[in-house]
Amino acid sequence: MLRRYDRRAIDGNTSKLSLFTPSPTPNDPDNNYVNNPLPGAKNHVVLAMSVDCTLQLIKSADNIDPVAVVNRLKDAVIKVETNGGREERILHPLKDYMNFSQTRAAVAAIADGGTPVGAISESLITLQATGPRTIDNLFFFEPNESFTVEVLFNNGSFPAQSDWTYGRFGLEVELYLGQMNGQQLQTYDRRLQQAAG
């Protein structure tokens, strides 16, 4: 099984985050795919997909409201299209891929000389990472077929990257792929042929 991922930063007001762009930067540690379309003579069957935040711990700061950030992520939708955008393969809420139900929040009090004074200095939210989600209706990328992966935000008013002083804030999408030729597809599963239309 092949695992191909791409990470993109969310920088300020962002209505759409595009991943797996056609020409990734060579040797970029934020991705491990070579190009889109994916290279090779076989079809790339999409078996599963995962989406995670690049920061699991979100702390409040001057321009960062952790609760607002999480709520904007919850409202997002992930979309995967093939065939030049004419075939919609996935249109799912982001909460189907990120475990927001296990989100943890905590508050910390400031201290003066080791004595807590009772005022809240910052809030902390932990986003629990999830594993890959199996694709219900399996589909595949044909050889030389480009595809798009987008995250669409209902409210994309996020902090700027300069506000995140302890790491880059963004999303990582990972595709779990199998490679099969046409004959292998026919003998593998009828769902693949049905999903391919």
mmCIF file of C-alpha atoms in Angstrom:
data_model
loop_
_atom_site.group_PDB
_atom_site.id
_atom_site.type_symbol
_atom_site.label_atom_id
_atom_site.label_comp_id
_atom_site.label_asym_id
_atom_site.label_seq_id
_atom_site.Cartn_x
_atom_site.Cartn_y
_atom_site.Cartn_z
ATOM 1 C CA MET A 1 0.000 0.000 0.000
ATOM 2 C CA LEU A 2 1.226 3.486 -0.854
ATOM 3 C CA ARG A 3 0.807 6.402 1.522
ATOM 4 C CA ARG A 4 0.938 9.857 -0.025
ATOM 5 C CA TYR A 5 0.482 13.002 2.058
ATOM 6 C CA ASP A 6 0.469 16.758 1.688
ATOM 7 C CA ARG A 7 0.480 19.473 4.369
ATOM 8 C CA ARG A 8 -0.653 23.046 3.829
ATOM 9 C CA ALA A 9 -0.574 25.995 6.212
ATOM 10 C CA ILE A 10 -3.736 27.966 6.937
ATOM 11 C CA ASP A 11 -2.611 31.575 6.865
ATOM 12 C CA GLY A 12 -5.146 34.193 7.917
ATOM 13 C CA ASN A 13 -8.440 34.543 6.077
ATOM 14 C CA THR A 14 -8.710 31.303 4.071
ATOM 15 C CA SER A 15 -11.851 30.200 2.259
ATOM 16 C CA LYS A 16 -10.255 27.198 0.526
ATOM 17 C CA LEU A 17 -7.178 25.084 1.170
ATOM 18 C CA SER A 18 -5.858 23.222 -1.902
ATOM 19 C CA LEU A 19 -3.720 20.135 -1.399
ATOM 20 C CA PHE A 20 -1.852 17.811 -3.801
ATOM 21 C CA THR A 21 -1.190 20.654 -6.210
ATOM 22 C CA PRO A 22 0.192 19.729 -9.659
ATOM 23 C CA SER A 23 3.826 20.722 -9.040
ATOM 24 C CA PRO A 24 4.993 20.289 -5.445
ATOM 25 C CA THR A 25 8.250 21.841 -4.354
ATOM 26 C CA PRO A 26 11.032 19.264 -4.743
ATOM 27 C CA ASN A 27 12.287 17.792 -1.466
ATOM 28 C CA ASP A 28 9.608 19.662 0.480
ATOM 29 C CA PRO A 29 9.210 17.910 3.872
ATOM 30 C CA ASP A 30 5.542 18.931 3.882
ATOM 31 C CA ASN A 31 4.656 16.325 1.258
ATOM 32 C CA ASN A 32 5.877 13.019 -0.162
ATOM 33 C CA TYR A 33 4.129 12.896 -3.535
ATOM 34 C CA VAL A 34 6.081 13.605 -6.697
ATOM 35 C CA ASN A 35 3.432 15.115 -8.914
ATOM 36 C CA ASN A 36 -0.285 15.213 -9.650
ATOM 37 C CA PRO A 37 -1.192 13.085 -11.646
ATOM 38 C CA LEU A 38 0.494 10.345 -9.643
ATOM 39 C CA PRO A 39 3.260 8.595 -11.630
ATOM 40 C CA GLY A 40 3.003 5.032 -12.865
ATOM 41 C CA ALA A 41 1.181 2.921 -15.418
ATOM 42 C CA LYS A 42 -1.366 1.484 -12.969
ATOM 43 C CA ASN A 43 -4.531 2.907 -11.493
ATOM 44 C CA HIS A 44 -4.198 4.274 -7.954
ATOM 45 C CA VAL A 45 -7.124 2.919 -5.934
ATOM 46 C CA VAL A 46 -8.087 5.171 -3.019
ATOM 47 C CA LEU A 47 -8.605 2.797 -0.091
ATOM 48 C CA ALA A 48 -8.716 5.309 2.757
ATOM 49 C CA MET A 49 -7.975 8.919 3.666
ATOM 50 C CA SER A 50 -7.004 10.753 6.825
ATOM 51 C CA VAL A 51 -7.056 14.429 7.778
ATOM 52 C CA ASP A 52 -5.200 15.838 10.763
ATOM 53 C CA CYS A 53 -4.292 19.232 12.141
ATOM 54 C CA THR A 54 -0.560 19.939 12.112
ATOM 55 C CA LEU A 55 -0.830 21.237 15.697
ATOM 56 C CA GLN A 56 -2.516 18.980 18.236
ATOM 57 C CA LEU A 57 -2.271 21.552 21.033
ATOM 58 C CA ILE A 58 -3.778 24.995 20.441
ATOM 59 C CA LYS A 59 -3.015 27.666 23.056
ATOM 60 C CA SER A 60 -4.626 31.061 23.376
ATOM 61 C CA ALA A 61 -2.501 34.081 22.488
ATOM 62 C CA ASP A 62 -3.002 37.693 21.422
ATOM 63 C CA ASN A 63 -4.668 36.771 18.135
ATOM 64 C CA ILE A 64 -5.533 33.119 18.752
ATOM 65 C CA ASP A 65 -8.870 31.976 20.177
ATOM 66 C CA PRO A 66 -8.603 28.163 20.376
ATOM 67 C CA VAL A 67 -12.380 27.621 20.611
ATOM 68 C CA ALA A 68 -13.021 29.757 17.524
ATOM 69 C CA VAL A 69 -10.288 27.929 15.585
ATOM 70 C CA VAL A 70 -11.760 24.520 16.424
ATOM 71 C CA ASN A 71 -15.305 25.611 15.576
ATOM 72 C CA ARG A 72 -14.169 26.847 12.167
ATOM 73 C CA LEU A 73 -12.468 23.534 11.521
ATOM 74 C CA LYS A 74 -15.645 21.687 12.556
ATOM 75 C CA ASP A 75 -17.669 23.587 9.950
ATOM 76 C CA ALA A 76 -15.282 22.768 7.095
ATOM 77 C CA VAL A 77 -15.905 20.308 4.260
ATOM 78 C CA ILE A 78 -13.379 18.197 2.362
ATOM 79 C CA LYS A 79 -13.877 17.632 -1.354
ATOM 80 C CA VAL A 80 -12.061 15.330 -3.784
ATOM 81 C CA GLU A 81 -12.740 15.554 -7.525
ATOM 82 C CA THR A 82 -11.358 13.806 -10.598
ATOM 83 C CA ASN A 83 -11.791 14.074 -14.355
ATOM 84 C CA GLY A 84 -11.022 17.776 -14.468
ATOM 85 C CA GLY A 85 -13.457 18.522 -11.657
ATOM 86 C CA ARG A 86 -16.346 16.792 -13.415
ATOM 87 C CA GLU A 87 -16.481 13.782 -11.060
ATOM 88 C CA GLU A 88 -17.119 14.465 -7.390
ATOM 89 C CA ARG A 89 -15.679 11.573 -5.407
ATOM 90 C CA ILE A 90 -15.824 12.847 -1.831
ATOM 91 C CA LEU A 91 -17.805 15.644 -0.217
ATOM 92 C CA HIS A 92 -17.686 15.039 3.522
ATOM 93 C CA PRO A 93 -17.684 17.219 6.647
ATOM 94 C CA LEU A 94 -14.208 17.538 8.093
ATOM 95 C CA LYS A 95 -15.541 16.226 11.404
ATOM 96 C CA ASP A 96 -15.901 12.833 9.682
ATOM 97 C CA TYR A 97 -12.094 12.705 9.582
ATOM 98 C CA MET A 98 -11.058 14.564 12.751
ATOM 99 C CA ASN A 99 -12.103 13.386 16.187
ATOM 100 C CA PHE A 100 -13.643 16.598 17.499
ATOM 101 C CA SER A 101 -15.781 14.587 19.933
ATOM 102 C CA GLN A 102 -12.582 13.889 21.886
ATOM 103 C CA THR A 103 -11.454 17.521 21.955
ATOM 104 C CA ARG A 104 -10.133 18.482 25.358
ATOM 105 C CA ALA A 105 -10.075 21.984 26.825
ATOM 106 C CA ALA A 106 -8.257 23.281 29.903
ATOM 107 C CA VAL A 107 -7.455 26.628 31.468
ATOM 108 C CA ALA A 108 -4.348 27.783 33.305
ATOM 109 C CA ALA A 109 -4.164 30.407 36.058
ATOM 110 C CA ILE A 110 -1.374 32.960 36.323
ATOM 111 C CA ALA A 111 0.853 32.929 39.379
ATOM 112 C CA ASP A 112 2.611 35.698 41.290
ATOM 113 C CA GLY A 113 5.672 34.485 43.146
ATOM 114 C CA GLY A 114 4.373 30.915 43.067
ATOM 115 C CA THR A 115 0.930 31.862 44.421
ATOM 116 C CA PRO A 116 -1.964 31.510 41.957
ATOM 117 C CA VAL A 117 -3.965 34.712 41.747
ATOM 118 C CA GLY A 118 -7.027 33.113 40.160
ATOM 119 C CA ALA A 119 -7.069 34.906 36.830
ATOM 120 C CA ILE A 120 -7.104 32.783 33.684
ATOM 121 C CA SER A 121 -3.998 33.440 31.627
ATOM 122 C CA GLU A 122 -4.579 31.078 28.715
ATOM 123 C CA SER A 123 -6.816 28.323 27.453
ATOM 124 C CA LEU A 124 -5.565 25.106 25.922
ATOM 125 C CA ILE A 125 -7.370 22.822 23.468
ATOM 126 C CA THR A 126 -6.085 19.411 22.466
ATOM 127 C CA LEU A 127 -7.193 17.943 19.143
ATOM 128 C CA GLN A 128 -6.950 14.185 19.216
ATOM 129 C CA ALA A 129 -5.481 12.737 16.045
ATOM 130 C CA THR A 130 -7.464 10.028 14.261
ATOM 131 C CA GLY A 131 -6.482 7.217 11.967
ATOM 132 C CA PRO A 132 -7.459 6.732 8.330
ATOM 133 C CA ARG A 133 -11.101 6.498 7.353
ATOM 134 C CA THR A 134 -11.967 3.744 4.889
ATOM 135 C CA ILE A 135 -13.641 5.091 1.748
ATOM 136 C CA ASP A 136 -17.186 3.742 1.480
ATOM 137 C CA ASN A 137 -17.374 3.950 -2.303
ATOM 138 C CA LEU A 138 -13.936 2.985 -3.529
ATOM 139 C CA PHE A 139 -12.644 4.874 -6.536
ATOM 140 C CA PHE A 140 -9.359 5.188 -8.385
ATOM 141 C CA PHE A 141 -7.192 7.663 -10.229
ATOM 142 C CA GLU A 142 -6.456 6.445 -13.725
ATOM 143 C CA PRO A 143 -2.909 6.800 -15.088
ATOM 144 C CA ASN A 144 -2.256 10.443 -16.001
ATOM 145 C CA GLU A 145 -5.529 11.538 -14.367
ATOM 146 C CA SER A 146 -5.200 14.692 -12.282
ATOM 147 C CA PHE A 147 -7.292 15.171 -9.155
ATOM 148 C CA THR A 148 -8.096 17.915 -6.661
ATOM 149 C CA VAL A 149 -8.263 17.765 -2.866
ATOM 150 C CA GLU A 150 -9.760 20.833 -1.220
ATOM 151 C CA VAL A 151 -10.887 21.846 2.252
ATOM 152 C CA LEU A 152 -13.660 24.440 2.111
ATOM 153 C CA PHE A 153 -14.284 26.710 5.093
ATOM 154 C CA ASN A 154 -17.644 28.258 5.902
ATOM 155 C CA ASN A 155 -15.827 30.846 8.018
ATOM 156 C CA GLY A 156 -12.149 30.986 7.147
ATOM 157 C CA SER A 157 -11.141 33.797 9.488
ATOM 158 C CA PHE A 158 -8.101 32.084 11.008
ATOM 159 C CA PRO A 159 -5.065 33.612 12.700
ATOM 160 C CA ALA A 160 -2.121 34.473 10.478
ATOM 161 C CA GLN A 161 0.902 32.171 10.475
ATOM 162 C CA SER A 162 2.895 34.871 12.275
ATOM 163 C CA ASP A 163 0.544 34.492 15.257
ATOM 164 C CA TRP A 164 1.540 30.858 15.778
ATOM 165 C CA THR A 165 4.790 31.224 17.652
ATOM 166 C CA TYR A 166 5.249 27.529 18.469
ATOM 167 C CA GLY A 167 4.647 25.795 15.134
ATOM 168 C CA ARG A 168 2.907 25.957 11.768
ATOM 169 C CA PHE A 169 -0.874 25.702 11.840
ATOM 170 C CA GLY A 170 -2.536 23.850 8.984
ATOM 171 C CA LEU A 171 -3.902 20.530 7.796
ATOM 172 C CA GLU A 172 -2.385 17.299 6.539
ATOM 173 C CA VAL A 173 -4.268 14.985 4.181
ATOM 174 C CA GLU A 174 -2.955 11.481 3.595
ATOM 175 C CA LEU A 175 -4.187 9.110 0.889
ATOM 176 C CA TYR A 176 -3.854 5.348 1.314
ATOM 177 C CA LEU A 177 -3.510 3.857 -2.148
ATOM 178 C CA GLY A 178 -3.328 0.511 -3.891
ATOM 179 C CA GLN A 179 -2.029 0.096 -7.447
ATOM 180 C CA MET A 180 -3.863 -2.144 -9.922
ATOM 181 C CA ASN A 181 -4.065 -2.555 -13.665
ATOM 182 C CA GLY A 182 -7.360 -2.903 -15.504
ATOM 183 C CA GLN A 183 -7.477 -6.692 -15.258
ATOM 184 C CA GLN A 184 -6.718 -6.627 -11.537
ATOM 185 C CA LEU A 185 -9.510 -4.117 -11.003
ATOM 186 C CA GLN A 186 -12.019 -6.391 -12.727
ATOM 187 C CA THR A 187 -11.162 -9.305 -10.461
ATOM 188 C CA TYR A 188 -10.783 -7.257 -7.282
ATOM 189 C CA ASP A 189 -14.151 -5.723 -6.508
ATOM 190 C CA ARG A 190 -17.247 -4.692 -8.451
ATOM 191 C CA ARG A 191 -17.516 -1.615 -6.247
ATOM 192 C CA LEU A 192 -14.485 -0.140 -7.993
ATOM 193 C CA GLN A 193 -16.131 -0.370 -11.387
ATOM 194 C CA GLN A 194 -19.395 1.039 -10.031
ATOM 195 C CA ALA A 195 -17.650 3.910 -8.249
ATOM 196 C CA ALA A 196 -15.664 4.712 -11.390
ATOM 197 C CA GLY A 197 -18.968 5.228 -13.226
#
